[in-house]
Amino acid sequence: MACAYCYVPRRKGFANPVTVFTNVDRVLAALGRHIAATGPKREPNQCDDLAWVYDIGENGDCSVDDLISDNTADLVRAFRRWPTAKASFATKFVNPDLLRLDPRGRTRIRFSVMPPDDSRLLDIRTSSVPDRLAAAADFLEAGYEVHFNLSPVVIRPGWEQGWDELLRAMDDVLPGSVKAQAAAEVIMLTHNQDLHEVNLGWHPRAEEVLWRPDLQQPKRSENGARNVRYRTGTKASAVETLRRLIDARAPWLRVRYAF
């Protein structure tokens, strides 16, 4: 996959290989020690009411990783035995092989979605948004917790209508069982100057909507990367607009956090 806005390739020299870990036994042992030392969760937070949530997919897409390695399966099976913890990963790829893993409610899969027109332009070589939505019920039935990432939210002409239509589609397509346990993250676009320059060489149409100096301000990340994000007022207004759309079109969709 080669999503035009993704931060993962920036960590890998603007390539996007699948990273396979050969020391997964040591990783699992370290996780087990950390979970034991942390103990039960005393108070709910935005991630979860009862469990400590460990994001196992920050450096790639676990659904794709599972095509070529056992890393994802090893992690999902390990979290079954940790009652105070929960694994979580976001994905834009529907991998039916993950349905075999019997997560027993201890792994949260977060299907990232955006308006299909945006996805066709920006989500290169991923599963279509309708396919991601159609898979939600199967994953819930297989024992996963199913959430959604409304991500990234890209401000462009007509963006409000695009999200309105997507939220209507979610309300129409998703069964009640999925809606009853669903929650969402809302993530506004953050872009990167170096990635912008790379994209100009292979996908300049994407940059017409991703690189908006008229709407964006610089943001220096902790690792020194030169990023841009929407200006504070622009971002706050867009988040509020999307929250209103969710309330109107998908009131069952609890927003865990928005930024």
XYZ file of C-alpha atoms in Angstrom:
259
model
C 0.000 0.000 0.000
C 1.148 3.565 -0.609
C -1.245 6.035 1.002
C -0.193 9.498 -0.101
C -0.289 11.044 3.395
C 1.086 8.141 5.457
C 3.756 8.732 8.098
C 5.022 5.132 8.020
C 7.092 5.458 4.795
C 8.809 8.521 6.239
C 10.228 6.258 8.936
C 11.535 3.854 6.305
C 13.313 6.163 3.899
C 10.184 6.835 1.802
C 9.875 3.182 0.936
C 7.084 1.180 2.537
C 8.253 -2.369 3.164
C 6.441 -4.714 5.502
C 8.455 -4.988 8.716
C 8.724 -8.518 10.095
C 9.987 -9.032 13.630
C 12.098 -12.120 14.269
C 12.263 -11.590 18.054
C 8.514 -11.846 18.635
C 9.021 -14.156 21.644
C 11.061 -11.434 23.374
C 8.452 -8.846 22.413
C 5.682 -10.943 23.965
C 7.725 -11.545 27.103
C 8.334 -7.817 27.496
C 4.639 -7.111 26.990
C 3.699 -9.686 29.596
C 6.075 -8.139 32.139
C 4.783 -4.641 31.442
C 1.134 -5.689 31.747
C 1.821 -7.515 35.011
C 3.710 -4.552 36.464
C 1.004 -2.082 35.422
C -1.768 -4.015 37.100
C -5.524 -3.461 36.696
C -6.835 -0.229 35.249
C -8.319 1.892 38.010
C -10.097 4.584 35.988
C -11.530 4.767 32.481
C -9.896 6.973 29.881
C -10.406 7.836 26.216
C -8.828 4.585 25.037
C -10.929 2.145 27.052
C -12.988 1.957 30.231
C -11.462 -1.233 31.624
C -8.355 -2.339 29.720
C -4.925 -0.895 29.050
C -4.736 -0.613 25.263
C -1.538 -1.469 23.409
C -1.299 -0.301 19.802
C 0.455 -3.121 17.967
C 0.280 -1.487 14.525
C 2.028 1.876 14.798
C 4.685 0.994 12.211
C 2.535 -0.651 9.543
C -0.755 -2.397 8.865
C -1.150 -5.625 10.829
C -3.684 -6.990 8.340
C -1.022 -6.863 5.637
C 1.712 -8.134 7.948
C -0.363 -11.262 8.477
C -0.069 -12.113 4.777
C 3.620 -12.921 5.119
C 4.370 -13.564 8.788
C 2.919 -14.866 12.053
C 3.624 -11.645 13.974
C 0.009 -10.457 14.074
C -1.353 -13.900 14.931
C 1.174 -14.298 17.754
C 0.164 -10.963 19.245
C -3.601 -11.502 18.942
C -3.325 -14.933 20.573
C -1.110 -13.596 23.356
C -3.566 -10.876 24.351
C -6.258 -13.514 24.882
C -4.511 -14.445 28.127
C -4.115 -10.889 29.493
C -7.459 -9.834 31.027
C -6.310 -6.317 31.955
C -4.968 -5.453 28.482
C -6.208 -5.174 24.930
C -4.398 -5.043 21.591
C -5.417 -2.504 18.976
C -4.493 -1.739 15.397
C -5.820 0.367 12.544
C -6.167 -1.095 9.065
C -7.166 -0.200 5.528
C -6.899 -3.766 4.240
C -9.526 -6.466 4.669
C -7.725 -9.733 5.388
C -10.255 -12.538 5.997
C -7.471 -14.769 7.333
C -7.585 -12.728 10.549
C -11.036 -14.167 11.232
C -9.391 -17.454 12.202
C -7.487 -16.073 15.217
C -10.255 -16.168 17.886
C -9.288 -12.949 19.712
C -12.023 -13.374 22.340
C -12.638 -9.648 22.610
C -9.052 -8.802 23.520
C -8.099 -7.198 20.174
C -9.658 -4.040 18.760
C -9.517 -3.649 14.995
C -10.017 -0.075 13.813
C -11.146 0.221 10.205
C -9.891 3.538 8.858
C -12.461 5.172 6.622
C -12.837 8.364 4.612
C -15.174 9.463 1.822
C -14.697 7.057 -1.114
C -13.707 9.861 -3.507
C -10.910 10.862 -1.130
C -9.905 7.233 -0.670
C -9.596 6.585 -4.401
C -7.244 9.572 -4.661
C -5.225 9.093 -1.464
C -5.487 5.474 -0.226
C -3.348 3.824 -2.875
C -3.725 0.006 -3.193
C -5.930 -0.421 -0.138
C -9.273 -2.181 0.244
C -12.172 0.020 -0.813
C -14.093 1.865 1.886
C -17.311 -0.115 1.125
C -15.329 -3.352 1.553
C -13.986 -2.180 4.917
C -17.497 -1.375 6.122
C -18.861 -4.667 4.807
C -16.210 -6.578 6.774
C -17.052 -5.007 10.140
C -19.805 -7.463 11.076
C -17.662 -10.484 10.167
C -14.853 -9.289 12.427
C -17.224 -8.587 15.292
C -18.708 -12.049 14.952
C -15.193 -13.526 14.941
C -14.490 -12.011 18.361
C -12.874 -8.655 17.620
C -13.938 -5.335 19.031
C -14.620 -3.178 15.947
C -14.015 0.558 15.950
C -13.470 3.103 13.192
C -10.867 5.740 12.465
C -12.323 8.725 10.627
C -8.910 9.444 9.258
C -7.452 11.519 7.905
C -10.004 14.266 7.542
C -8.851 16.287 4.533
C -10.260 19.763 4.053
C -11.031 20.311 0.377
C -13.921 21.845 -1.567
C -17.043 19.834 -0.704
C -15.416 17.883 2.132
C -18.462 18.294 4.377
C -20.751 16.650 1.821
C -18.317 13.774 1.372
C -18.309 13.010 5.091
C -22.077 13.475 5.313
C -22.533 10.824 2.617
C -20.053 8.453 4.254
C -21.743 8.707 7.644
C -25.116 8.079 6.014
C -23.647 4.991 4.329
C -22.259 3.737 7.631
C -25.662 4.140 9.234
C -27.309 2.280 6.356
C -24.790 -0.557 6.002
C -23.607 -1.425 9.500
C -25.811 -3.798 11.530
C -27.031 -2.957 14.994
C -24.526 -5.288 16.632
C -21.619 -3.290 15.200
C -23.198 0.056 16.061
C -23.839 -1.001 19.661
C -20.131 -1.365 20.452
C -18.542 1.019 17.936
C -16.463 4.059 18.736
C -14.328 6.320 16.609
C -11.211 8.434 16.490
C -11.356 11.623 14.419
C -7.917 12.551 13.085
C -7.356 15.676 11.035
C -4.674 15.529 8.370
C -1.071 16.164 9.333
C 1.245 16.321 6.327
C 5.005 16.446 5.919
C 7.210 18.684 3.813
C 9.591 15.948 2.693
C 6.702 13.627 1.798
C 5.107 16.490 -0.119
C 8.236 16.774 -2.260
C 8.337 13.015 -2.846
C 4.666 12.976 -3.832
C 5.159 15.733 -6.386
C 7.272 13.276 -8.348
C 4.749 10.436 -8.506
C 1.294 11.604 -7.408
C 0.971 15.387 -7.727
C -2.844 15.237 -7.854
C -2.841 14.110 -4.227
C -0.830 17.151 -3.245
C -3.516 19.446 -4.602
C -5.628 18.530 -1.557
C -2.914 17.528 0.947
C -0.643 20.548 0.645
C -2.680 23.649 1.510
C -0.436 26.494 2.715
C -3.505 28.725 2.821
C -4.976 26.514 5.557
C -1.929 24.993 7.239
C 0.753 25.989 9.708
C 4.171 24.454 10.448
C 4.497 21.821 13.152
C 7.900 20.553 14.225
C 7.498 17.010 15.548
C 9.425 15.549 18.471
C 11.723 13.695 16.070
C 12.545 16.887 14.211
C 10.342 16.258 11.168
C 8.956 19.295 9.370
C 5.216 18.724 9.398
C 2.225 20.901 8.613
C -1.215 20.771 10.182
C -4.357 22.794 9.790
C -4.298 26.151 11.546
C -5.800 26.098 15.010
C -9.028 27.898 14.141
C -9.504 25.998 10.883
C -8.955 22.687 12.622
C -11.284 23.443 15.534
C -14.046 24.518 13.161
C -13.649 21.369 11.032
C -13.708 19.082 14.085
C -16.894 20.758 15.298
C -18.469 20.404 11.845
C -17.673 16.696 11.745
C -19.010 16.183 15.253
C -22.295 17.782 14.188
C -22.460 15.527 11.148
C -21.879 12.474 13.333
C -24.619 13.567 15.728
C -27.021 14.014 12.812
C -26.158 11.003 10.621
C -24.633 8.406 12.963
C -25.600 9.311 16.548
C -24.667 5.809 17.681
C -20.997 6.478 16.853
C -19.266 7.536 20.050
C -16.196 9.717 19.413
C -13.402 8.638 21.726
C -11.271 11.603 20.789
C -10.784 14.110 17.981
C -7.658 16.035 17.091
